[in-house]
CSV table of C-alpha atoms and ligand atoms in Angstrom, one decimal:
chain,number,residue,atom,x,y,z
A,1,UNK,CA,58.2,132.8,108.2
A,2,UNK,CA,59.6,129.4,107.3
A,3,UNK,CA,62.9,131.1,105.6
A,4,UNK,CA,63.1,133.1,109.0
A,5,UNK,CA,63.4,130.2,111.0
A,6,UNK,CA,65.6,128.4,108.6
A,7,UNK,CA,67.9,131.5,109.3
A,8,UNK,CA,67.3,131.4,113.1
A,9,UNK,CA,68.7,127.5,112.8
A,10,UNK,CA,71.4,128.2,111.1
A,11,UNK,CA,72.6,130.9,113.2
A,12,UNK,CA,71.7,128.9,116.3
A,13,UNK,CA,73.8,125.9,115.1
A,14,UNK,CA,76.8,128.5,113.9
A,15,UNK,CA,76.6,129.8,117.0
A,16,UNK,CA,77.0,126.5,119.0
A,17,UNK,CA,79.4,124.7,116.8
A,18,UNK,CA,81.8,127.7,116.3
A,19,UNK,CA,82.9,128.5,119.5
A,20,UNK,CA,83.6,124.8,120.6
A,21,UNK,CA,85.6,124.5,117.3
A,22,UNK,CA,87.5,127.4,118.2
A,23,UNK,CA,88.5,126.0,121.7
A,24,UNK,CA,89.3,122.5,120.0
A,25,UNK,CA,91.9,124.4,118.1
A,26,UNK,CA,95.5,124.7,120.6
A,27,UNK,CA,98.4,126.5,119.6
A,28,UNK,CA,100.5,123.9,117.7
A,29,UNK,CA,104.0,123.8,116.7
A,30,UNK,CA,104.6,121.3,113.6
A,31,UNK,CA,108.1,120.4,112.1
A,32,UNK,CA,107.7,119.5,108.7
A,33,UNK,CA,110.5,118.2,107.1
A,34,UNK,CA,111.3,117.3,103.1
A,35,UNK,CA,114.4,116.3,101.2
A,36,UNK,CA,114.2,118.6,97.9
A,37,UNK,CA,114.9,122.6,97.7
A,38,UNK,CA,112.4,125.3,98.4
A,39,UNK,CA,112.0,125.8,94.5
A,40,UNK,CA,110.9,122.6,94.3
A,41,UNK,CA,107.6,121.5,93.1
A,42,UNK,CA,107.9,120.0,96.9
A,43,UNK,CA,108.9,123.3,98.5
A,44,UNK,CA,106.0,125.1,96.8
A,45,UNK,CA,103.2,122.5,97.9
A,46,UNK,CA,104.9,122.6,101.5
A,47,UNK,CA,104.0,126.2,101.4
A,48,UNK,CA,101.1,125.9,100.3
A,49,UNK,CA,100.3,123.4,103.1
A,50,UNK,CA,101.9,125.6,105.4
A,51,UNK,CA,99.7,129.0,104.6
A,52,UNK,CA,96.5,126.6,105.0
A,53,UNK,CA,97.2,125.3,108.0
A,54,UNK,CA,97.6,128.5,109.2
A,55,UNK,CA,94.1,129.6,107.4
A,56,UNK,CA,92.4,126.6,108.4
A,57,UNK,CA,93.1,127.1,112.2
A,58,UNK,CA,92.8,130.6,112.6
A,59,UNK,CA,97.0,131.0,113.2
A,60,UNK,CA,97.0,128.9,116.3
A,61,UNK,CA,98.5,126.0,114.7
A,62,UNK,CA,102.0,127.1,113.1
A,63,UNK,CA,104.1,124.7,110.8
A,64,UNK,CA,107.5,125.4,110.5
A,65,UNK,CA,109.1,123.9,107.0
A,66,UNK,CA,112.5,122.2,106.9
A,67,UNK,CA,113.4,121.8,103.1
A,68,UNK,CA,116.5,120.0,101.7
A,69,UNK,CA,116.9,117.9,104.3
A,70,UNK,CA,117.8,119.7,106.8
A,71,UNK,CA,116.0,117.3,109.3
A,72,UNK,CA,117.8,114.4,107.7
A,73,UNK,CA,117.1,112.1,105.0
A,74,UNK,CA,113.5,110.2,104.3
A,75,UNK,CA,114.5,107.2,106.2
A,76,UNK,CA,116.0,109.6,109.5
A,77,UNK,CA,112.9,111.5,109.4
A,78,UNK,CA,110.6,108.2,109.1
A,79,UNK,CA,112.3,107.6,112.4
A,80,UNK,CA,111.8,110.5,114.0
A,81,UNK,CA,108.4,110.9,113.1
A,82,UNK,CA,107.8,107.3,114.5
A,83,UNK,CA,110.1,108.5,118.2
A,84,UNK,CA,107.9,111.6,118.1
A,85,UNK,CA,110.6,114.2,117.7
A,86,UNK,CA,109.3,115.4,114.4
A,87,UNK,CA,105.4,115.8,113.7
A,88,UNK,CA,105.6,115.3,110.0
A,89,UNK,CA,107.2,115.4,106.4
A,90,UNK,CA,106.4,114.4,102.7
A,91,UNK,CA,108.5,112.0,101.3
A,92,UNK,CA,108.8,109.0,98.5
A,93,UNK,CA,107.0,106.2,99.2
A,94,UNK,CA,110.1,104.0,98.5
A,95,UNK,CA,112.0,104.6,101.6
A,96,UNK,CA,108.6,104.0,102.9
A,97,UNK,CA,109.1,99.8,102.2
A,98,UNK,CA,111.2,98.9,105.2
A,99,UNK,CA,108.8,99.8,107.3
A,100,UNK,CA,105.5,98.7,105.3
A,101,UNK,CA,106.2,96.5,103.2
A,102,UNK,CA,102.8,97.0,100.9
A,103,UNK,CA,104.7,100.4,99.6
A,104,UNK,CA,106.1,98.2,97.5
A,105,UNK,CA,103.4,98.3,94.9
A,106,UNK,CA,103.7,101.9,93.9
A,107,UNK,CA,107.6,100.9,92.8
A,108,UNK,CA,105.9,98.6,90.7
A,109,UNK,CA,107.8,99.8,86.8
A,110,UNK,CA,104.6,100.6,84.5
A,111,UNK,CA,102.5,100.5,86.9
A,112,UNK,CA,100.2,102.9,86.2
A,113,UNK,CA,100.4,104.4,82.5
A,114,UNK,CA,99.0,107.7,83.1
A,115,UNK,CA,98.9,110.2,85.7
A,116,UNK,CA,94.8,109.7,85.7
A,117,UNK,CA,95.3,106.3,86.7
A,118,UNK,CA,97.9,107.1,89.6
A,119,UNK,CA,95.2,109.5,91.1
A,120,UNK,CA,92.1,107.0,90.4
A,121,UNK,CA,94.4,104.1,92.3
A,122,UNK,CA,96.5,106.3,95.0
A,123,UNK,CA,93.4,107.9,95.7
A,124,UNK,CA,90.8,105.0,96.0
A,125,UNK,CA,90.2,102.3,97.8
A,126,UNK,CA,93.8,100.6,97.1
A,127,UNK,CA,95.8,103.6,97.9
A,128,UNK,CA,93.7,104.0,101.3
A,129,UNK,CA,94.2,100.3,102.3
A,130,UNK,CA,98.1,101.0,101.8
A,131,UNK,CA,98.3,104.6,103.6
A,132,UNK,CA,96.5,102.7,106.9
A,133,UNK,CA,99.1,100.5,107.2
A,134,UNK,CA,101.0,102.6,108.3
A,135,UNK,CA,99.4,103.4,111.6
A,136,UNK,CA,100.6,99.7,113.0
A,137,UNK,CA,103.5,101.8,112.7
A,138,UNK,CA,103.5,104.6,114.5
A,139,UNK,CA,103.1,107.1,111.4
A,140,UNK,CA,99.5,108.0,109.5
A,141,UNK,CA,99.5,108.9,106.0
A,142,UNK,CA,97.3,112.3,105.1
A,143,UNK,CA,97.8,112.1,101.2
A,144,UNK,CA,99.7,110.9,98.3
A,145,UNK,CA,101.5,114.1,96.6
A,146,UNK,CA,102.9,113.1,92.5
A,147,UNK,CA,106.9,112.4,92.5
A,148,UNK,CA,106.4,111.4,89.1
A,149,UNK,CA,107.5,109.7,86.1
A,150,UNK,CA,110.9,108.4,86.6
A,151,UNK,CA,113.9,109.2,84.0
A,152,UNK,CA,116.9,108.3,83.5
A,153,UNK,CA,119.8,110.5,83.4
A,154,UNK,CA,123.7,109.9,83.2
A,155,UNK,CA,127.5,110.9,82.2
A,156,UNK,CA,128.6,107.8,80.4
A,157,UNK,CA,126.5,107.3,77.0
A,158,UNK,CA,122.8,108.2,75.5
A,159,UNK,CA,120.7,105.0,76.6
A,160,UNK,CA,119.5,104.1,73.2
A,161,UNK,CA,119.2,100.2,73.9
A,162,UNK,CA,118.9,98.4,77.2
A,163,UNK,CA,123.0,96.7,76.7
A,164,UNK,CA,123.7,100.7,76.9
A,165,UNK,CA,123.1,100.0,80.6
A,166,UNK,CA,125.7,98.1,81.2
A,167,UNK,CA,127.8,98.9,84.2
A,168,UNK,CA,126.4,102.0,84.6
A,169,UNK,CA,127.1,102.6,87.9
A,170,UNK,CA,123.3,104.0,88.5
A,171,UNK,CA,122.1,105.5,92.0
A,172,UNK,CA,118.8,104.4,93.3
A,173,UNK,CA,116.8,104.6,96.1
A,174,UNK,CA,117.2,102.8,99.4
A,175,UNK,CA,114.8,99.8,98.0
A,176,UNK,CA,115.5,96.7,97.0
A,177,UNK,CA,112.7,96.7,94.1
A,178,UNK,CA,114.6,99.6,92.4
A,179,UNK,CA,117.8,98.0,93.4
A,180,UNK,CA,116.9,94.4,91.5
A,181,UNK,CA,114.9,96.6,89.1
A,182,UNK,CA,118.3,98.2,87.5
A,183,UNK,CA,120.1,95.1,88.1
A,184,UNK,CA,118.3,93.2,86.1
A,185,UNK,CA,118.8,96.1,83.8
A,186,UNK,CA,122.2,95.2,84.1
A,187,UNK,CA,123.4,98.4,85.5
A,188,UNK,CA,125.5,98.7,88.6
A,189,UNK,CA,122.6,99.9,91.2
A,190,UNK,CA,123.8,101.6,94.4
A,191,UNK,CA,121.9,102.5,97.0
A,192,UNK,CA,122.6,106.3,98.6
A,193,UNK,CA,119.8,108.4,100.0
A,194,UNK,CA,118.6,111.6,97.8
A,195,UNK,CA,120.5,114.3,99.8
A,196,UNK,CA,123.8,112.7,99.1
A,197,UNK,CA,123.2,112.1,95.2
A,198,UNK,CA,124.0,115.7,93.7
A,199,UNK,CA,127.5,115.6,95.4
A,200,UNK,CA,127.8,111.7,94.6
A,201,UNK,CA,127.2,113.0,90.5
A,202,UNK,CA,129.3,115.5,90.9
A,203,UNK,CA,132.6,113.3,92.6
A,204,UNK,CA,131.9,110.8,89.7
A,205,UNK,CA,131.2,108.5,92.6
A,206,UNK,CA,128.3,107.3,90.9
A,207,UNK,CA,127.6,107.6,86.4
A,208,UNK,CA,123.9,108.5,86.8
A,209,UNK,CA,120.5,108.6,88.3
A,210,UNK,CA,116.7,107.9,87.8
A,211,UNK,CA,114.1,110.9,88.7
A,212,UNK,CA,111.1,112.8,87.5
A,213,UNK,CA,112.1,115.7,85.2
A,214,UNK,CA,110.6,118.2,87.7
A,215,UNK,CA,113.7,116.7,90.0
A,216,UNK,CA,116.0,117.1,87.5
A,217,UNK,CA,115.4,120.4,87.0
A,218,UNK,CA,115.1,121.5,90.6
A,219,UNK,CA,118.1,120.3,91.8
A,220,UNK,CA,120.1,121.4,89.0
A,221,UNK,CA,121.2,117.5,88.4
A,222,UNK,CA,121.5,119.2,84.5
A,223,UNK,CA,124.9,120.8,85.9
A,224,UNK,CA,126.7,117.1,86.5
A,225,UNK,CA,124.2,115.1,84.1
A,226,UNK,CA,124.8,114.8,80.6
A,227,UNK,CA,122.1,112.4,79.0
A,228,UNK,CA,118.8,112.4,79.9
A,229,UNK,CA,117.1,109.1,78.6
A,230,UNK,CA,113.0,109.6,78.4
A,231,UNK,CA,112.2,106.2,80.0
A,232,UNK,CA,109.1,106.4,82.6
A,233,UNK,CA,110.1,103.5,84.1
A,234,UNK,CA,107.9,104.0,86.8
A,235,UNK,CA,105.7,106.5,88.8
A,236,UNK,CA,106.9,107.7,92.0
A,237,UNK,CA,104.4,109.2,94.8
A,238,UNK,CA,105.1,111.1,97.9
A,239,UNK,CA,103.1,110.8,100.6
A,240,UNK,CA,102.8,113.5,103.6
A,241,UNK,CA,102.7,111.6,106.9
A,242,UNK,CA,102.3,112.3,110.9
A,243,UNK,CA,104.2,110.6,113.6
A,244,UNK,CA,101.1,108.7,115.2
A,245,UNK,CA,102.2,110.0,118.9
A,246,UNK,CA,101.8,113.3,117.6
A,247,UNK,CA,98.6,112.9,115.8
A,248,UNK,CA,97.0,111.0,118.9
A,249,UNK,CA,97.4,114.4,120.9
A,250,UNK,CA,95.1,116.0,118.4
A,251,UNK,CA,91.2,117.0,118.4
A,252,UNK,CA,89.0,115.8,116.0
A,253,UNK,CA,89.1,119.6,114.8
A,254,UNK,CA,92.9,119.9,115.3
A,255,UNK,CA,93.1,116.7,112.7
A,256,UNK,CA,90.7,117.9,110.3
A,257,UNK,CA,92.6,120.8,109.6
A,258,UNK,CA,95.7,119.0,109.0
A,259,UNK,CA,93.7,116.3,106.8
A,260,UNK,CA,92.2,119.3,104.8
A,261,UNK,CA,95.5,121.2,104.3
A,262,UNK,CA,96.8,118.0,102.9
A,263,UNK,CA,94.4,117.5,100.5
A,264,UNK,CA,94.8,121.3,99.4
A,265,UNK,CA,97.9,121.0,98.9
A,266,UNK,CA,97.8,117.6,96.9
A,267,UNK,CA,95.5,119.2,94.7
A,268,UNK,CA,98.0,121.8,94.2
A,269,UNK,CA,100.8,120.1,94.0
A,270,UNK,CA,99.5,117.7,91.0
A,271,UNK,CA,98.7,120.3,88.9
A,272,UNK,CA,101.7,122.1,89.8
A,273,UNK,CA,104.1,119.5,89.1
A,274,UNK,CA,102.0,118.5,85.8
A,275,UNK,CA,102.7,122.1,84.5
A,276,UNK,CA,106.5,122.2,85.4
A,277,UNK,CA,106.6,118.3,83.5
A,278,UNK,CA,105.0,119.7,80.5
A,279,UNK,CA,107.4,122.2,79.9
A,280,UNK,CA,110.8,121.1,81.6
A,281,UNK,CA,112.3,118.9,78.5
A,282,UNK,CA,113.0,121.9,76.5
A,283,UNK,CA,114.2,123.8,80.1
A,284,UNK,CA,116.6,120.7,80.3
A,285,UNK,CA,117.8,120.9,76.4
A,286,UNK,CA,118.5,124.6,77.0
A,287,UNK,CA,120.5,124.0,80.1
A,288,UNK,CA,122.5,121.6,77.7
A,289,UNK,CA,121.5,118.0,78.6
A,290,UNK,CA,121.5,115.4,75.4
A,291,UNK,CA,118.1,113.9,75.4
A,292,UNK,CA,116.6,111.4,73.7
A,293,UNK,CA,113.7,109.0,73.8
A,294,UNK,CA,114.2,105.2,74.3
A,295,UNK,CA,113.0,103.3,70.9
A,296,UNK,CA,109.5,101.6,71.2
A,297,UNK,CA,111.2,98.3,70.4
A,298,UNK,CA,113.4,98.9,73.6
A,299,UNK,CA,110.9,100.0,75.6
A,300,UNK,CA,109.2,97.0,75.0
A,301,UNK,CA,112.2,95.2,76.2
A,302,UNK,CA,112.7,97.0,79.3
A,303,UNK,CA,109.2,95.6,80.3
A,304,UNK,CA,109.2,92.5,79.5
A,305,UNK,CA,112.6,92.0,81.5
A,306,UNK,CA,111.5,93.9,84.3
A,307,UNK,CA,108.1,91.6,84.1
A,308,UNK,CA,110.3,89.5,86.4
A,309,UNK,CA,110.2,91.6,89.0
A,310,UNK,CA,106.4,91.7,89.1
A,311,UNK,CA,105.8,88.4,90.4
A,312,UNK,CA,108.2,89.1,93.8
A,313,UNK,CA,106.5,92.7,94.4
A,314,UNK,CA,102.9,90.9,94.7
A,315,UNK,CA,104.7,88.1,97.0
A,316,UNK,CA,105.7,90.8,98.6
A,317,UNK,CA,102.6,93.5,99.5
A,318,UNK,CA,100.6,90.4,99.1
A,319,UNK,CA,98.9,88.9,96.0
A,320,UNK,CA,95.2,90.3,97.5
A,321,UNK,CA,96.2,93.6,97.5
A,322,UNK,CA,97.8,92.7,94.0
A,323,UNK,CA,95.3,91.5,92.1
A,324,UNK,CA,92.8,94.3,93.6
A,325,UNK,CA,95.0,96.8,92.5
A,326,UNK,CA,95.0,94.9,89.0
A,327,UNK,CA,91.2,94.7,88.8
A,328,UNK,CA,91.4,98.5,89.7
A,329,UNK,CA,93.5,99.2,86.6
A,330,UNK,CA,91.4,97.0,84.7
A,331,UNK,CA,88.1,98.3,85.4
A,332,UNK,CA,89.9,102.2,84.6
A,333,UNK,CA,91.6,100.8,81.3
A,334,UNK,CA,88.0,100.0,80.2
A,335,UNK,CA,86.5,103.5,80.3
B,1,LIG,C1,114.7,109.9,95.3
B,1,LIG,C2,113.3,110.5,95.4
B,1,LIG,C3,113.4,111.8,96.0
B,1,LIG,C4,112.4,111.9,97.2
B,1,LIG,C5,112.4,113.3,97.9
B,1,LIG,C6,113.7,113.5,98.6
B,1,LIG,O1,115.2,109.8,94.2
B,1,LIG,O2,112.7,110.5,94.1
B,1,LIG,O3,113.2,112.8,95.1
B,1,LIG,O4,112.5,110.9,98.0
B,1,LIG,O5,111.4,113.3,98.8
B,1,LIG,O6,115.3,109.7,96.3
């Protein structure tokens, strides 16, 4: 008797809840833009978002991807995500600084030493703080996706000692941490968005470049790129975000499926992009790039110069948030 009214309350409470979710569910149309190539590690979680989505709300709410930025680069599709003329995109949380400046902590260099630590910080409490600050605004952040460990790549010489540096002319990103970053390095750091690097590598406009292996690999910088230098200066995230006019249209069951999708697709995306790291130094050696690994000694180096650059980034995102995220690492470290 008591499992058959269990059973009766359950189905009573399906039967109420389901067809009130069902209405809360509209027929949506969502842009999602991203700057790297279908066979990407960010093409594949993008479809992997997109098929949930589609799961998730029972086909009503479509989302149609736009890879290699074809909606523009990070910063043009921040912008249009804030105007509400795109609902949403996945991109590096370094072209993210400009408009919150507290992104500037994940372009911290050895931040995080581990991947396990990235997810235990970008995931907790720290990570969250950082995300919501993006809602003052006009764009909320769903989840952080890996980038990854950032190498160095170029035309000129094998990096086998920081001097080896010198007047490289080395692309980065459109931030000024990884702009004083390699200029304290003593490279020559220039600023160009992703989408016009391959061509800027090829033209000899610029030596060389600084990007996760998975990168590398997916868009073919191996074909223009002739030393790869293992580095891991630092750990890049992406982050999947909404334009806020958007997602302020949306039922609480319209957001959830987003939010859930994201976190899907995160989850698949790590792993993912772990699997494709594992492996892609020997895909790189037999596409012909020179590799080797920076010595210990200048490693060490490299840190202690870019130590420097510490004390500005917690000026910057605020030396609370700083020494929370330090604690954080702390606390992990002691496990
Ligand atoms: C870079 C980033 C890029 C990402 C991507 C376009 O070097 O690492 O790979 O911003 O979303 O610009």
């Amino acid at each position: 008797m008591k499992l058959f009214r269990r059973t009766l309350l359950a189905a009573l409470a399906v039967a109420s809840v389901a067809p009130a979710f069902a209405q809360d569910i509209k027929p949506r149309l969502i842009r999602f833009g991203y700057g790297l190539n279908e066979q990407s590690n960010q093409g594949r979680a993008t479809k992997v978002f997109v098929d949930e989505v589609e799961k998730l709300s029972g086909g009503k709410m479509k989302v149609r991807a736009f890879g290699a930025a074809s909606l523009g680069t990070d910063v043009q599709m921040q912008q249009a995500l804030i105007g509400g003329a795109q609902e949403m995109m996945v991109g590096s949380t370094a072209t993210l600084v400009g408009i919150t400046k507290e992104m500037a902590l994940w372009d911290t260099p050895f931040l995080f030493n581990n991947a396990q630590e990235a997810d235990a910080v970008l995931d907790g409490p720290v990570g969250t703080k950082v995300k919501a600050k993006l809602e003052e605004k006009g764009l909320v952040g769903l989840v952080y996706w890996e980038n990854g460990f950032r190498n160095l790549t170029n035309n000129k010489r094998a990096v086998a000692k920081l001097e080896d540096l010198d007047g490289i002319k080395l692309r980065v990103m459109q931030n000024n941490v990884f702009l004083d970053s390699f200029k304290t390095l003593g490279a020559n750091a220039i600023p160009l968005p992703f989408s016009e690097l391959f061509s800027a590598l090829e033209t000899k406009a610029v030596d060389g470049q600084e990007n996760p292996y998975n990168t590398i690999l997916s868009s073919k910088f191996y074909e223009v790129q002739k030393y790869l230098t293992v580095t891991n200066h630092v750990y890049s995230p992406w982050i999947v975000t909404v334009s806020k006019k958007f997602w302020d249209q949306l039922s609480p069951a319209e957001k959830k499926v987003l939010q859930d999708a994201a976190v899907k697709s995160r989850d698949f995306e790590r792993k993912d992009t772990r699997d494709e790291a594992a492996k892609a130094l020997a895909d790189l050696k037999g596409k012909g790039m020179q590799i080797n690994e920076l010595p210990a000694s200048e490693a060490a180096r490299m840190r202690e110069k870019l130590g420097a650059i510490n004390s500005s980034i917690a000026a910057n995102v605020g030396q609370d948030l700083w020494n929370e995220t330090q604690a954080e690492l702390g606390k992990l470290r002691k496990k």
